[in-house]
């Protein structure tokens, strides 16, 4: 097998946890661009590529990938430490769809040729990926998607439209769920295709969100030719693969990081507003803190499942609901504490840690993306509790 | 929108209220293009539109006739504020109603007519910090959170002197104004007076407007509650339309019980807000004063500030991804609510004040 040489020669996974943590921390502190700490918005590629490329060069871009594919081969527990350290220093989120979604999918389902073709380019930052699942009429009901790929012998001809595609304007590759069989049951006629965004027929139109930021896009596909070898996995088996990825997405979205970040900001805000010692505030704060610790405890149990190499069950949905709603509640408390300052679009007194209005707005879509919280509750009620 | 029971006004008042509502809808229109075009600009509102509003008698709606106003009550004023909230009007009508109230109480006769006509934008710079209903402590310190100060021609400047509150009038040139953009694309201004000698900046126009200020702030709080109510109803109506038309899983999403319950919860919050706002307006019109009046205002503003956020959040969630886009209107209401909910006191402040002002009976 032609393995991809890891850029990090050390087996970091073998280090004791605390030594590992300090090792990561020291490197981050030395190498992270200071002007990018705690950015108020999701950064575009032009802004964050310095950091992406630094991680890439160090060989630390893909902590979760196996070492033979250029990753660090870290256990889930170590990956969490890694993430905690990135968050501790306020590191920006990279254009990471290739790292956290497409890469693992190709590793699991791709052919050897596809692994060789795509994985190294994620590792070098040559390919930046975006996720083309949702469509205007297929959001919660994703399986009803209508973007169609027709077999033309030597290629697929793709027509349709994707929407809410995060950072599509930065990406040069898109992974798509497309309909390849219109006669089958809706979940059974879907395939997983990879498309070069520079192909003729692909148009990207950014959409401004409530932060007044162009973070997601519409992607139009008009007679786009996609080579046959860009099909991942079997024809008409795309839905099962996408579903397998979703449980990873849910544990990622269930990570306590957003709530922990918001709680730290709430503490700073309370001090600034002079209410940190107010008993009413203290009670509310104590509740958020305890909620956060409980979330961490629950999260750790799912991490332990991963650690044993077992699959996550459908009940991982609860992690995403609990996390997003805690994050939202904390930002709601912050609005109240901030009083009139809550109305501000920008930070208070130019201090970007004190921007309760923006944090509140950022917390809103967490109960929508990655499957809305209503859909997660449906899953819990039907698939986990098996209610009629 | 259904009436949620019977409003606490008699036939004649209801007629006058409905006339105000119709005239407001006529002047404001239903198109939000105007509102969108003014966002993130300065002064952030349309002075010509403001003059039309002045000519229509809005700013002086509750100012006594002998001072040049229309002499109507809070019932009418609350209906107008609701329409302003529904239309997301960026013109600072409620802050100007506060200023008109103070100028009338001070017996001022030069600037007041211009304010009533919507030609002078005299904004009351009363607070020096967040989360308060108390006028600023010092005469010369910065005044904060003045809505839409970029378009101000004057500032009214309450100055505490001993137990009294004097009123000063500053022309804009005597101040330094800095503006901070707000979530709704408007702004809040910080106003600093130029150095001055004597008791306060600008010209002294009244010795003690302490009571009028307290009353004016209460009215402004109630009107802001009504504006929140109008915004809630508008966003909720859009959301109900969406629930009836958007399809997923081969059905309209409004058929999912989880969403029906969310909508029902929002509806109850709207009903409570309307009941509290109209009860307070009716009581003020019936002559309620002092603690009893204040407690009613506080309960209404506490409800509107909290319900406003809850309902707007629900409307956003019920829309899914499209609600999170700037081009879709429902988010405009959420972002306006973020500005109105804390203005003239937020939910927590007003709840506490309500509780402090209303002795509980011993029985039960
Ligand atoms: C910030 C952001 C980033 C995103 N990034 C991406 C991306 O990169 N790639 C991508 O493919 N997609 C992305 N999405 C899309 C996201 O996955 C969808 O928005 C989501 O799945 C909901 O779909 P929808 O927006 O069509 O809402 P709808 O499905 O129309 O939902 C509307 C409302 O109906 C409710 N509802 C629907 N069905 C049911 C039901 N059966 N029971 C109860 N309630 C129901 C929903 O919960 C919601 O409240 C992103 C979305 C956001 C907000």
PDB file of C-alpha atoms and ligand atoms in Angstrom, chain A residues 97 131-134 139-140 163-166 216 365 368-370 372 374-375 378, chain B residues 246 248-249 253 256 258-259 317-321 324, ligand 1:
ATOM      1  CA  UNK A  97     -15.013  20.419   5.728  1.00  0.00           C
ATOM      2  CA  UNK A 131     -20.661  20.404   1.890  1.00  0.00           C
ATOM      3  CA  UNK A 132     -23.414  20.372  -0.729  1.00  0.00           C
ATOM      4  CA  UNK A 133     -26.318  18.526   0.865  1.00  0.00           C
ATOM      5  CA  UNK A 134     -29.207  20.926   1.558  1.00  0.00           C
ATOM      6  CA  UNK A 139     -33.641  20.742   4.372  1.00  0.00           C
ATOM      7  CA  UNK A 140     -34.969  18.636   7.219  1.00  0.00           C
ATOM      8  CA  UNK A 163     -28.198  26.069  -0.594  1.00  0.00           C
ATOM      9  CA  UNK A 164     -26.803  27.087   2.816  1.00  0.00           C
ATOM     10  CA  UNK A 165     -23.449  25.747   1.647  1.00  0.00           C
ATOM     11  CA  UNK A 166     -21.063  27.106   4.244  1.00  0.00           C
ATOM     12  CA  UNK A 216     -23.130  30.524   3.416  1.00  0.00           C
ATOM     13  CA  UNK A 365     -28.491  28.817  14.045  1.00  0.00           C
ATOM     14  CA  UNK A 368     -30.923  24.696  12.969  1.00  0.00           C
ATOM     15  CA  UNK A 369     -27.788  23.435  11.258  1.00  0.00           C
ATOM     16  CA  UNK A 370     -26.613  19.836  11.434  1.00  0.00           C
ATOM     17  CA  UNK A 372     -32.694  21.063  13.491  1.00  0.00           C
ATOM     18  CA  UNK A 374     -36.949  19.427  16.253  1.00  0.00           C
ATOM     19  CA  UNK A 375     -35.531  16.734  13.983  1.00  0.00           C
ATOM     20  CA  UNK A 378     -37.944  13.307  16.582  1.00  0.00           C
TER      21      UNK A 378
ATOM     22  CA  UNK B 246     -43.498  25.384   3.588  1.00  0.00           C
ATOM     23  CA  UNK B 248     -41.107  19.001   4.130  1.00  0.00           C
ATOM     24  CA  UNK B 249     -41.710  15.245   4.219  1.00  0.00           C
ATOM     25  CA  UNK B 253     -44.593  21.891   8.287  1.00  0.00           C
ATOM     26  CA  UNK B 256     -46.122  18.828  12.732  1.00  0.00           C
ATOM     27  CA  UNK B 258     -43.934  19.990  17.651  1.00  0.00           C
ATOM     28  CA  UNK B 259     -44.247  23.168  15.591  1.00  0.00           C
ATOM     29  CA  UNK B 317     -36.434  28.633  14.687  1.00  0.00           C
ATOM     30  CA  UNK B 318     -39.679  27.818  12.905  1.00  0.00           C
ATOM     31  CA  UNK B 319     -38.235  29.138   9.659  1.00  0.00           C
ATOM     32  CA  UNK B 320     -35.115  26.946   9.603  1.00  0.00           C
ATOM     33  CA  UNK B 321     -32.162  28.174   7.538  1.00  0.00           C
ATOM     34  CA  UNK B 324     -30.937  33.233   9.420  1.00  0.00           C
TER      35      UNK B 324
HETATM   36  C1  LIG C   1     -25.535  28.589   9.551  1.00  0.00           C
HETATM   37  C2  LIG C   1     -25.922  27.407   8.711  1.00  0.00           C
HETATM   38  C3  LIG C   1     -24.959  26.696   8.013  1.00  0.00           C
HETATM   39  C4  LIG C   1     -25.305  25.614   7.192  1.00  0.00           C
HETATM   40  N1  LIG C   1     -24.332  24.966   6.467  1.00  0.00           N
HETATM   41  C5  LIG C   1     -24.681  23.974   5.606  1.00  0.00           C
HETATM   42  C6  LIG C   1     -23.697  23.359   4.743  1.00  0.00           C
HETATM   43  O1  LIG C   1     -22.521  23.715   4.762  1.00  0.00           O
HETATM   44  N2  LIG C   1     -24.105  22.411   3.874  1.00  0.00           N
HETATM   45  C7  LIG C   1     -25.409  21.984   3.821  1.00  0.00           C
HETATM   46  O2  LIG C   1     -25.696  21.093   3.035  1.00  0.00           O
HETATM   47  N3  LIG C   1     -26.360  22.537   4.615  1.00  0.00           N
HETATM   48  C8  LIG C   1     -26.028  23.532   5.507  1.00  0.00           C
HETATM   49  N4  LIG C   1     -27.014  24.121   6.298  1.00  0.00           N
HETATM   50  C9  LIG C   1     -28.416  23.744   6.123  1.00  0.00           C
HETATM   51  C10 LIG C   1     -29.075  23.038   7.295  1.00  0.00           C
HETATM   52  O3  LIG C   1     -28.674  21.738   7.372  1.00  0.00           O
HETATM   53  C11 LIG C   1     -30.611  23.208   7.116  1.00  0.00           C
HETATM   54  O4  LIG C   1     -30.913  24.556   7.314  1.00  0.00           O
HETATM   55  C12 LIG C   1     -31.406  22.373   8.085  1.00  0.00           C
HETATM   56  O5  LIG C   1     -31.282  21.031   7.801  1.00  0.00           O
HETATM   57  C13 LIG C   1     -32.897  22.753   8.087  1.00  0.00           C
HETATM   58  O6  LIG C   1     -33.436  22.754   6.809  1.00  0.00           O
HETATM   59  P1  LIG C   1     -34.265  23.998   6.274  1.00  0.00           P
HETATM   60  O7  LIG C   1     -33.440  25.198   6.470  1.00  0.00           O
HETATM   61  O8  LIG C   1     -34.708  23.694   4.905  1.00  0.00           O
HETATM   62  O9  LIG C   1     -35.523  24.116   7.227  1.00  0.00           O
HETATM   63  P2  LIG C   1     -36.861  23.250   7.144  1.00  0.00           P
HETATM   64  O10 LIG C   1     -36.517  21.830   7.047  1.00  0.00           O
HETATM   65  O11 LIG C   1     -37.765  23.837   6.159  1.00  0.00           O
HETATM   66  O12 LIG C   1     -37.434  23.509   8.602  1.00  0.00           O
HETATM   67  C14 LIG C   1     -38.305  24.569   8.952  1.00  0.00           C
HETATM   68  C15 LIG C   1     -38.844  24.274  10.327  1.00  0.00           C
HETATM   69  O13 LIG C   1     -39.624  23.088  10.280  1.00  0.00           O
HETATM   70  C16 LIG C   1     -39.167  22.173  11.252  1.00  0.00           C
HETATM   71  N5  LIG C   1     -39.431  20.808  10.804  1.00  0.00           N
HETATM   72  C17 LIG C   1     -39.163  20.271   9.593  1.00  0.00           C
HETATM   73  N6  LIG C   1     -39.544  18.988   9.566  1.00  0.00           N
HETATM   74  C18 LIG C   1     -40.049  18.695  10.782  1.00  0.00           C
HETATM   75  C19 LIG C   1     -40.605  17.527  11.394  1.00  0.00           C
HETATM   76  N7  LIG C   1     -40.706  16.375  10.729  1.00  0.00           N
HETATM   77  N8  LIG C   1     -41.017  17.594  12.682  1.00  0.00           N
HETATM   78  C20 LIG C   1     -40.920  18.748  13.367  1.00  0.00           C
HETATM   79  N9  LIG C   1     -40.414  19.884  12.850  1.00  0.00           N
HETATM   80  C21 LIG C   1     -39.983  19.850  11.573  1.00  0.00           C
HETATM   81  C22 LIG C   1     -37.709  22.491  11.424  1.00  0.00           C
HETATM   82  O14 LIG C   1     -37.218  22.023  12.656  1.00  0.00           O
HETATM   83  C23 LIG C   1     -37.744  24.003  11.344  1.00  0.00           C
HETATM   84  O15 LIG C   1     -38.101  24.538  12.580  1.00  0.00           O
HETATM   85  C24 LIG C   1     -26.669  25.216   7.106  1.00  0.00           C
HETATM   86  C25 LIG C   1     -27.649  25.926   7.831  1.00  0.00           C
HETATM   87  C26 LIG C   1     -27.297  27.016   8.611  1.00  0.00           C
HETATM   88  C27 LIG C   1     -28.383  27.755   9.355  1.00  0.00           C
END
